[in-house]
XYZ file of N, CA and C in Angstrom:
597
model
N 180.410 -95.922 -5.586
C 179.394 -95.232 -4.821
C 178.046 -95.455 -5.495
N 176.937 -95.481 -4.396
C 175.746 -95.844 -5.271
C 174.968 -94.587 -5.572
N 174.984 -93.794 -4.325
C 173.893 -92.848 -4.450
C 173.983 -92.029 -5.830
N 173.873 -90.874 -5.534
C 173.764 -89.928 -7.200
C 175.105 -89.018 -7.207
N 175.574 -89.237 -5.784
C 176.955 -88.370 -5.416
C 178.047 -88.855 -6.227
N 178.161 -90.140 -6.635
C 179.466 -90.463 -7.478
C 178.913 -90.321 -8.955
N 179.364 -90.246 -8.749
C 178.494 -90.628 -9.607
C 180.090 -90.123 -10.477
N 179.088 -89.856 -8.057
C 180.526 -90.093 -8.821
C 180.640 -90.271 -8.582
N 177.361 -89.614 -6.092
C 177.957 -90.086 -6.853
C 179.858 -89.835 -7.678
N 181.800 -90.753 -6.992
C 182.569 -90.380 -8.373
C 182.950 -89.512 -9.126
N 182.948 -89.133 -9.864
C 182.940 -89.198 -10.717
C 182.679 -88.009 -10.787
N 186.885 -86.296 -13.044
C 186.570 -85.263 -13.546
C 186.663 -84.235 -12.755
N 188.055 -82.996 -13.299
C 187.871 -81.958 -12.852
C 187.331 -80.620 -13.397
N 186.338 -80.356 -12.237
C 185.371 -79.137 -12.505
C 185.323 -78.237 -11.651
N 184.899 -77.205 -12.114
C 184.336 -75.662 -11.573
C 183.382 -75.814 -10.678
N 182.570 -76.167 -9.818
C 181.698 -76.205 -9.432
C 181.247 -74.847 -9.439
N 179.839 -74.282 -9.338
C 179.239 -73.150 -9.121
C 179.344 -72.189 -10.276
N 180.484 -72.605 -10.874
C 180.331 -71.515 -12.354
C 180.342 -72.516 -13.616
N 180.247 -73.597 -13.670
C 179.872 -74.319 -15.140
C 178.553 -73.720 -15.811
N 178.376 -73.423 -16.593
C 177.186 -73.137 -17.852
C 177.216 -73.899 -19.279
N 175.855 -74.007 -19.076
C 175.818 -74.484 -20.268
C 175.287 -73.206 -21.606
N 176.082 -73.331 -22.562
C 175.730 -72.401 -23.795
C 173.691 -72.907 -24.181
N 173.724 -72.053 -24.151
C 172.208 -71.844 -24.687
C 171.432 -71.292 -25.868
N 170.834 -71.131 -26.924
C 170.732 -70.667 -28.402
C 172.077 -70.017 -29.000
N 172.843 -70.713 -29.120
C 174.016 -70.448 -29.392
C 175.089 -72.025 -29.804
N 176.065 -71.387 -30.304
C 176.484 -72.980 -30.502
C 177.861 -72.770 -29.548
N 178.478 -74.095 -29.571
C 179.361 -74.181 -28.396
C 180.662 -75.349 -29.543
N 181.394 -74.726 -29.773
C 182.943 -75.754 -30.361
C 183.621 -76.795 -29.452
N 184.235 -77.765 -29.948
C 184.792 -78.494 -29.270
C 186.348 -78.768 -29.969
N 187.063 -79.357 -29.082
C 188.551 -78.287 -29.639
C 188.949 -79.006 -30.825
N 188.333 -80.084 -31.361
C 188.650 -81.102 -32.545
C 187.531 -80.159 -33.800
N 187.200 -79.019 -33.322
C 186.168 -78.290 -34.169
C 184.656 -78.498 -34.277
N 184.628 -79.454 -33.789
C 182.879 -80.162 -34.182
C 182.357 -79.121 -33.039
N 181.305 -79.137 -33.862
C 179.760 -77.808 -32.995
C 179.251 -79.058 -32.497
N 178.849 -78.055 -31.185
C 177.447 -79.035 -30.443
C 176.483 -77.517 -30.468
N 175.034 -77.861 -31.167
C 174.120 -76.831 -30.795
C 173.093 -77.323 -29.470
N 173.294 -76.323 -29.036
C 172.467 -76.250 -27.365
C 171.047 -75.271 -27.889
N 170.692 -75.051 -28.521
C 169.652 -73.845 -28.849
C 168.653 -74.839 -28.223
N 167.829 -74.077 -27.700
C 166.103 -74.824 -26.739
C 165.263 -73.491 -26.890
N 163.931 -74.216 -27.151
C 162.943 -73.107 -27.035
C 162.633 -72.938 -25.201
N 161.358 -71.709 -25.148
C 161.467 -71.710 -23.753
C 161.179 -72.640 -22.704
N 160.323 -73.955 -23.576
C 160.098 -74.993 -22.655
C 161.182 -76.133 -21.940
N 162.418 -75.608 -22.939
C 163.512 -76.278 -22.296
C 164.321 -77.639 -23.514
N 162.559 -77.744 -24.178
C 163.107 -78.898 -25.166
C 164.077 -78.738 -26.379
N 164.771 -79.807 -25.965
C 165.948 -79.576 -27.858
C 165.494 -78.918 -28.951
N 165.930 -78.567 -29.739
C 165.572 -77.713 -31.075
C 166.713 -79.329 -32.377
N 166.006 -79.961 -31.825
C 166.595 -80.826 -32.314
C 166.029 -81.989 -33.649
N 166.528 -82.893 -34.390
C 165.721 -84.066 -34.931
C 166.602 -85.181 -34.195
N 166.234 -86.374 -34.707
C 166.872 -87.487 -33.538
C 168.381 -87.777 -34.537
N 168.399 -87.229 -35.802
C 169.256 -87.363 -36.985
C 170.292 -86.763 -36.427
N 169.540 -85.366 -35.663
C 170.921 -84.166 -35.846
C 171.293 -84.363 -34.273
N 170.767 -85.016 -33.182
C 171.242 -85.379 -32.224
C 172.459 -86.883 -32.445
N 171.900 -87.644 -33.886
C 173.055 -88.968 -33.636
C 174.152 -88.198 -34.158
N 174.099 -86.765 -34.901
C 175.404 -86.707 -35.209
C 176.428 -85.453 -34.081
N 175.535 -85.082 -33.114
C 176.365 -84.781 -32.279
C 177.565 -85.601 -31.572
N 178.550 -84.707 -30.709
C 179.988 -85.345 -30.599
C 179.318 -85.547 -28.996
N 179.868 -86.821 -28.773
C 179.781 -87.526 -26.946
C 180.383 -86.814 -26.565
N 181.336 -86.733 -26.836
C 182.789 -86.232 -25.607
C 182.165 -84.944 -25.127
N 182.019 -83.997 -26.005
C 181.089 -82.587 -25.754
C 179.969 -82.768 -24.960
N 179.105 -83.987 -25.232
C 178.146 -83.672 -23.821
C 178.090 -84.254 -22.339
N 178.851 -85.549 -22.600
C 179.532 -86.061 -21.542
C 179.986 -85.190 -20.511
N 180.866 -84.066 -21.257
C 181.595 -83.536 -20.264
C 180.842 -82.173 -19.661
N 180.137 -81.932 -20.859
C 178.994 -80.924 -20.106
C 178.228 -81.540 -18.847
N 177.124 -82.667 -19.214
C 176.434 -83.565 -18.375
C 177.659 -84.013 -17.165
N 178.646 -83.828 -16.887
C 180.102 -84.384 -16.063
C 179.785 -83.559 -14.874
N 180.050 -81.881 -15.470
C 180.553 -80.669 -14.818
C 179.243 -79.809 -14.123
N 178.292 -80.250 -15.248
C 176.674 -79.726 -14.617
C 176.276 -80.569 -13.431
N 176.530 -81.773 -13.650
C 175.803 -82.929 -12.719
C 176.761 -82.865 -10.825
N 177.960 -82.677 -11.379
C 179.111 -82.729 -10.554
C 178.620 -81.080 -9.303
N 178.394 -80.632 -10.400
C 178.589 -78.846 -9.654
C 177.320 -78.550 -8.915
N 176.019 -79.527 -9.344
C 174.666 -79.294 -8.619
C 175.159 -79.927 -7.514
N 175.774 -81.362 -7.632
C 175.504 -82.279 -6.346
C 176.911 -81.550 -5.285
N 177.347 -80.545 -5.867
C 178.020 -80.318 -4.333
C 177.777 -79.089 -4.094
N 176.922 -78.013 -4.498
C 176.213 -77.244 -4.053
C 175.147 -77.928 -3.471
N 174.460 -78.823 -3.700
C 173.398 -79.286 -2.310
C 174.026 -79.789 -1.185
N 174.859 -80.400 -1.377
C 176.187 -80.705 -0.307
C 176.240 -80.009 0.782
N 176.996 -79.043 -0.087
C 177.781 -77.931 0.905
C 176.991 -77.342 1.420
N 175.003 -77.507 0.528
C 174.061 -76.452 1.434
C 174.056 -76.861 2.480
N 174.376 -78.508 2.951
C 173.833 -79.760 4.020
C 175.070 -79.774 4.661
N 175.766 -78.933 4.741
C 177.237 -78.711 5.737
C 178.229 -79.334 5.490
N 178.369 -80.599 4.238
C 179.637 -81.125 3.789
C 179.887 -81.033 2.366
N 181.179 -80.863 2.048
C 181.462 -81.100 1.370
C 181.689 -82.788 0.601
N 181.119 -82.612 -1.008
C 181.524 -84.189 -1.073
C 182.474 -85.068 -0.695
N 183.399 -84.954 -1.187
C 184.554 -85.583 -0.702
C 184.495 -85.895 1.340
N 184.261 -84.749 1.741
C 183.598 -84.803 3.414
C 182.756 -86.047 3.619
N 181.755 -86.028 2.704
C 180.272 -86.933 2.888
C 181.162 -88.871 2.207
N 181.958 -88.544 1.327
C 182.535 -89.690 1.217
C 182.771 -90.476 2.036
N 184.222 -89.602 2.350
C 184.636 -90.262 3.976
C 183.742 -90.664 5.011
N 182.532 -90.003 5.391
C 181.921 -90.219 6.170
C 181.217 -91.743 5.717
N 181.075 -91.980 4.457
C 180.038 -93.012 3.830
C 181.653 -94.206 4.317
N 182.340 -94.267 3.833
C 183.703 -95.222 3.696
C 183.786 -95.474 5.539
N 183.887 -94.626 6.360
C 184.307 -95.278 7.731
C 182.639 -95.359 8.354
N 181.771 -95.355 7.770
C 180.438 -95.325 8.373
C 179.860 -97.275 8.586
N 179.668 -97.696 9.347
C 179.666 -99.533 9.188
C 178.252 -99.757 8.623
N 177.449 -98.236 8.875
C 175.722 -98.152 8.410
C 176.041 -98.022 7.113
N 177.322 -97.969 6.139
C 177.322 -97.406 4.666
C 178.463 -98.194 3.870
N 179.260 -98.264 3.693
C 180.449 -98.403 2.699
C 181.379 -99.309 3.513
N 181.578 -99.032 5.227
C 182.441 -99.637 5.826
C 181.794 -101.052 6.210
N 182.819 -102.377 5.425
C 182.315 -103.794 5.795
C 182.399 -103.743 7.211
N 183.502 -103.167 8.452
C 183.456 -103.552 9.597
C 183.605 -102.373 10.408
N 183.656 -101.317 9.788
C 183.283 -100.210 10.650
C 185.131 -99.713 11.361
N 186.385 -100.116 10.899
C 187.249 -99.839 11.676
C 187.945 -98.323 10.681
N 188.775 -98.440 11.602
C 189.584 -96.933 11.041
C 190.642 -97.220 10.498
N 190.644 -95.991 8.979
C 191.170 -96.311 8.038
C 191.839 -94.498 8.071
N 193.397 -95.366 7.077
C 194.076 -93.553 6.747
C 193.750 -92.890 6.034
N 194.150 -91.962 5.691
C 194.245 -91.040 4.769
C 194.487 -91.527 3.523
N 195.626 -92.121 3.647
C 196.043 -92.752 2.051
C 195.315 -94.357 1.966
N 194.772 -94.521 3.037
C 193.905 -95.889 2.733
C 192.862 -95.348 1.938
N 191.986 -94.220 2.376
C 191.093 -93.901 1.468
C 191.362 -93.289 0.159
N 192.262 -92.959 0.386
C 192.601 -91.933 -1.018
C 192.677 -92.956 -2.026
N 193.210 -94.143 -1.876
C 193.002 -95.373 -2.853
C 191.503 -95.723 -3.078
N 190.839 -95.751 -2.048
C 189.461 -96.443 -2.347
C 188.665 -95.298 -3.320
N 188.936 -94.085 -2.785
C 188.266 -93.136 -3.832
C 188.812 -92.572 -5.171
N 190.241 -92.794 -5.098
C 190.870 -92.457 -6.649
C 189.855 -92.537 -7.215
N 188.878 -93.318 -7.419
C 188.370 -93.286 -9.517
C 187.414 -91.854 -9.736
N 187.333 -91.648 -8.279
C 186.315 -90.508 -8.641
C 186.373 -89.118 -7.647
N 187.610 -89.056 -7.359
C 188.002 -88.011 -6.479
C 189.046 -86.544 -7.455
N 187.946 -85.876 -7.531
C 188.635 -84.294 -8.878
C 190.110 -84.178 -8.290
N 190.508 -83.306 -9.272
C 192.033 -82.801 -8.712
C 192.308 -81.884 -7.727
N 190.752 -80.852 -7.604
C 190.870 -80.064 -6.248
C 190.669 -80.724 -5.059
N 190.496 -81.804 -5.019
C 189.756 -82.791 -3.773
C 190.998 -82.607 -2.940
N 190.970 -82.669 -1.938
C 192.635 -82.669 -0.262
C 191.745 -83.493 0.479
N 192.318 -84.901 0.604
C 191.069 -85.503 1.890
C 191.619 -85.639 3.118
N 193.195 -84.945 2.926
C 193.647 -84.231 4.442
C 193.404 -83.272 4.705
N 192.995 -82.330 4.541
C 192.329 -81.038 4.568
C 191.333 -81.262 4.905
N 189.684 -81.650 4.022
C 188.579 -82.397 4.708
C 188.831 -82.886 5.535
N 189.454 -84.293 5.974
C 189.939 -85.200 6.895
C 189.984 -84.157 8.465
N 191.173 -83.408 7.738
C 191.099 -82.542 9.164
C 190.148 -81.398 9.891
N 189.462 -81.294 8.817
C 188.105 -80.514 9.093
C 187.003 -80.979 10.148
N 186.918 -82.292 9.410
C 186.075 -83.213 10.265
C 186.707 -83.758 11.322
N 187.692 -83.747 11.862
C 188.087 -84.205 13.033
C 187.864 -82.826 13.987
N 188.289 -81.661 13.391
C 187.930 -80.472 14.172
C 186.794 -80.218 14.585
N 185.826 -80.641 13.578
C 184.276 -80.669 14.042
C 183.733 -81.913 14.840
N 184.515 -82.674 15.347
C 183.565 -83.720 15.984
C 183.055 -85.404 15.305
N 183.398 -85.062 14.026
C 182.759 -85.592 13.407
C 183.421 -87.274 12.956
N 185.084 -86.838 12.713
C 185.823 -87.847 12.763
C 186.676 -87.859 14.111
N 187.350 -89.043 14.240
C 188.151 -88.598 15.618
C 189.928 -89.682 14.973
N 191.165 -89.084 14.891
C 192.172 -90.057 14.747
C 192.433 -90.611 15.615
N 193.470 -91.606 15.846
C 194.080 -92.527 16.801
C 195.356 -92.228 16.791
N 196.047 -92.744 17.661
C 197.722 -92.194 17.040
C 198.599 -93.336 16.138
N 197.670 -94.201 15.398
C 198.138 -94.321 14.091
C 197.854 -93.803 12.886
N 197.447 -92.550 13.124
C 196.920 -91.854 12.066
C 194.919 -92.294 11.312
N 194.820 -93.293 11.827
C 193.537 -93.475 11.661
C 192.236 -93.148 11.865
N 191.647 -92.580 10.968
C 190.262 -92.171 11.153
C 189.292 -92.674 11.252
N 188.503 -92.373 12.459
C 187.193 -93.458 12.630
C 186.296 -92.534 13.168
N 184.761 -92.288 12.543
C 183.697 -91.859 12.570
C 183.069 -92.046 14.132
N 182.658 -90.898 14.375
C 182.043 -90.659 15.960
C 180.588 -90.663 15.852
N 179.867 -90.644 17.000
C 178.437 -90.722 17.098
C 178.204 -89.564 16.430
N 178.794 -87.978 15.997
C 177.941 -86.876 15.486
C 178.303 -87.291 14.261
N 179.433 -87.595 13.895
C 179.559 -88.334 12.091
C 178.388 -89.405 11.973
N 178.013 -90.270 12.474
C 177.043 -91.016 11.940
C 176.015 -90.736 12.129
N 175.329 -89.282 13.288
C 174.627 -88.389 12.850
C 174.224 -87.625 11.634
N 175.440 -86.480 11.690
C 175.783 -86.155 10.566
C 175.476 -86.687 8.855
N 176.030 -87.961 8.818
C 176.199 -89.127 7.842
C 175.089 -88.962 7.567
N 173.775 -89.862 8.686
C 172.414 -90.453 8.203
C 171.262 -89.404 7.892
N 171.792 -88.129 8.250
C 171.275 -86.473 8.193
C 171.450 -86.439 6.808
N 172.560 -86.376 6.094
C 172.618 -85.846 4.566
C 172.233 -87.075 4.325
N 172.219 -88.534 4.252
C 172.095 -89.107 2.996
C 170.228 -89.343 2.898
N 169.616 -88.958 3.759
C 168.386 -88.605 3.565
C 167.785 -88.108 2.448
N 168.723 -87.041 2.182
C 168.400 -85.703 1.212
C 168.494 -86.419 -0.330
N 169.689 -87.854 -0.555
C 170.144 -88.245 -1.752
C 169.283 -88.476 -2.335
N 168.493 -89.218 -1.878
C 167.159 -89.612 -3.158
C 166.426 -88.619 -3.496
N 166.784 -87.446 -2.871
C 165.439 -86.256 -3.508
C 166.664 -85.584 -4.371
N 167.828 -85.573 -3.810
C 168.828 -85.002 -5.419
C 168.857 -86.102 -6.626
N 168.478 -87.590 -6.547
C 168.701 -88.286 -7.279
C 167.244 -87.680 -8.299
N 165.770 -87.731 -7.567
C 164.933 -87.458 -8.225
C 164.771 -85.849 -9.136
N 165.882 -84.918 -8.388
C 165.577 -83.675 -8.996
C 166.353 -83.914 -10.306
N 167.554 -84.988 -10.603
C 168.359 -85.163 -11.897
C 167.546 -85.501 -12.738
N 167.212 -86.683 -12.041
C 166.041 -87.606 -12.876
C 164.511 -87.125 -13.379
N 164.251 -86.046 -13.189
C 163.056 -85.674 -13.419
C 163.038 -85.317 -14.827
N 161.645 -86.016 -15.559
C 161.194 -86.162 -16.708
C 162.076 -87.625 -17.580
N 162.865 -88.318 -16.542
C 163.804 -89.304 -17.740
C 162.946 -89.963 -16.526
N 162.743 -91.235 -17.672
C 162.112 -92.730 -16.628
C 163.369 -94.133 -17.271
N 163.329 -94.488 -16.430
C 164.106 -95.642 -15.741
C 164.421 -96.564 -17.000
N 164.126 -97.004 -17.954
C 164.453 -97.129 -19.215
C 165.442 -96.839 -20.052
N 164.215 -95.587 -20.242
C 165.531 -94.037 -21.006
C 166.841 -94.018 -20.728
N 166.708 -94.039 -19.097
C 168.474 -93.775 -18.066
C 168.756 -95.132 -18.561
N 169.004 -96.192 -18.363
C 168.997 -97.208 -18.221
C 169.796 -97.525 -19.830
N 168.755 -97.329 -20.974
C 169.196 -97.180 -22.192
C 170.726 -96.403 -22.487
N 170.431 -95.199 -22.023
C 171.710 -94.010 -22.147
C 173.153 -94.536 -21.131
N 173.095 -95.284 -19.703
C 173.953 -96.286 -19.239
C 174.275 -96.801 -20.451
N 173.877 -97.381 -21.019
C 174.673 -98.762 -21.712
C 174.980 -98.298 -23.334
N 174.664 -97.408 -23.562
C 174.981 -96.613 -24.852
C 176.734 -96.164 -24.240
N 176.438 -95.434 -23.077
C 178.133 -95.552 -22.762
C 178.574 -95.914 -22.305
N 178.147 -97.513 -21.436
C 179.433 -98.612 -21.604
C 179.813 -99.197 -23.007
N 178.775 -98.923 -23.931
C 179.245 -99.513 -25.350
C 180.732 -98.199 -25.282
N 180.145 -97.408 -25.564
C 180.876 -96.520 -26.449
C 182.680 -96.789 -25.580
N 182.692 -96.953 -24.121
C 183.684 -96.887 -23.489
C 184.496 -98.388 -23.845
N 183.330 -99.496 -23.908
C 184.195 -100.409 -24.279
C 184.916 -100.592 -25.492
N 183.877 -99.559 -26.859
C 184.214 -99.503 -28.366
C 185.731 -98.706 -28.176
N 186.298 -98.086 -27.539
C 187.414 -97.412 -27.124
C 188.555 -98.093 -26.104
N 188.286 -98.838 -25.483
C 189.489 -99.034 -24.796
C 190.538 -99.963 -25.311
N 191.325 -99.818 -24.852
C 192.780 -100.930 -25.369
C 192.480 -102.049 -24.909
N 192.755 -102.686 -25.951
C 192.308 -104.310 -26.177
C 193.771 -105.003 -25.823
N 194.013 -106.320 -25.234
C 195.383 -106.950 -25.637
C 195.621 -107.052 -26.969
N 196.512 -107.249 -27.478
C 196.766 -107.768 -28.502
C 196.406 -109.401 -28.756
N 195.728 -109.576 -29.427
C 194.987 -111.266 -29.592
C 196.202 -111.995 -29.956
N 197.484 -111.327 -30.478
C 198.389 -112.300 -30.890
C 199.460 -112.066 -30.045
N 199.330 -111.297 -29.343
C 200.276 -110.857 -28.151
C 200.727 -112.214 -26.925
C-alpha cells in the first residue's frame, strides 16, 4: 500500500483508540531496558543524540506501530470506513490497486493483504458490511466487485490521505523520513536469517 494507511498504510496487533504513550516517566521493556519518554512542554525530547543511540528500537517501533496505526483508523472510521473496509475498496477499485478492475474473494484478498492485516481484522465481516451498504456487490461465485457508490465512496476518503500523511509528517522533512526508512531496513536486514553460505 502506498498511501500512509499501510503503512500499513499495512502494517501489528493494536488497540486502536486507547494506545498511550508514557510521558515524563519512564516506560520498561520486557528484556528490562528503559525507554525515557520525558518531554518538556514544547513536545521536544529531553534527550542528547548519545542517550537517544542508546535507546532500544523494538520499544519505539512498536510504540511509533500502535500510535501511527490507532490515529489512521480513527480518521478512517471518522470518514465512514473502516481500514481494512478502505483496503478492499483500494484492491477491487481499477482507479487504485486493481490491475483490471475484476472481482476477487474473500480469501483472494486475504492473501494480498496478509502482510499487513492485525489479528482483529474479519474481511468477511467488513466484506459483508460493504455489500450491505451498497458499496460492494457479490456474484454467485462468491466474488466481490466494487459498485459506482464504492468508487464513490473510495475516491471520497482517499482525498483526505495526503492531509493524514501531512498531519504524521509534520515538522520531519523528507530526508529525515527518508534517513529513519533505511536505518530500518538496515536494522531488519542486520536481523534476518541468512542461508547458510555453506548450506
Amino acid at each position: 500500500m502506498t498511501d500512509t494507511t499501510t503503512t500499513t498504510t499495512g502494517t501489528t496487533a493494536t488497540t486502536p483508540d486507547t494506545t498511550t504513550t508514557t510521558t515524563g516517566t519512564t516506560a520498561t521493556t520486557p528484556d528490562t531496558t528503559t525507554a525515557t519518554t520525558a518531554t518538556p512542554a514544547d513536545g521536544t525530547p529531553i534527550a542528547t543524540d548519545a542517550e537517544l543511540a542508546a535507546q532500544p528500537v523494538a520499544y519505539w517501533t512498536g510504540v511509533a506501530h500502535r500510535q501511527l496505526l490507532a490515529y489512521i483508523r480513527r480518521q478512517l472510521e471518522a470518514l465512514g470506513l473502516s481500514q481494512p473496509q478502505y483496503w478492499l475498496l483500494r484492491h477491487l477499485s481499477p482507479a487504485d490497486l486493481s490491475p483490471d478492475g475484476q472481482g476477487e474473494t474473500v480469501d483472494e484478498l486475504t492473501r494480498q493483504m496478509r502482510a499487513f492485516l492485525q489479528a482483529e481484522d474479519d474481511l468477511s465481516s467488513d466484506s459483508d458490511d460493504l455489500v450491505e451498504r451498497g458499496l460492494l456487490a457479490r456474484d454467485g461465485d462468491g466474488r466481490l466487485w466494487i459498485t459506482e457508490p464504492g468508487r464513490l465512496a473510495h475516491a471520497q476518503v482517499k482525498k483526505h490521505i495526503p492531509g493524514l500523511r501531512s498531519h504524521i509528517h509534520a515538522g520531519i522533512d523528507d530526508a529525515d523520513y527518508a534517513t529513519a526508512v533505511r536505518v530500518l531496513q538496515r536494522m531488519i536486514d542486520n536481523v534476518a536469517e541468512k542461508p547458510d553460505a555453506d548450506g
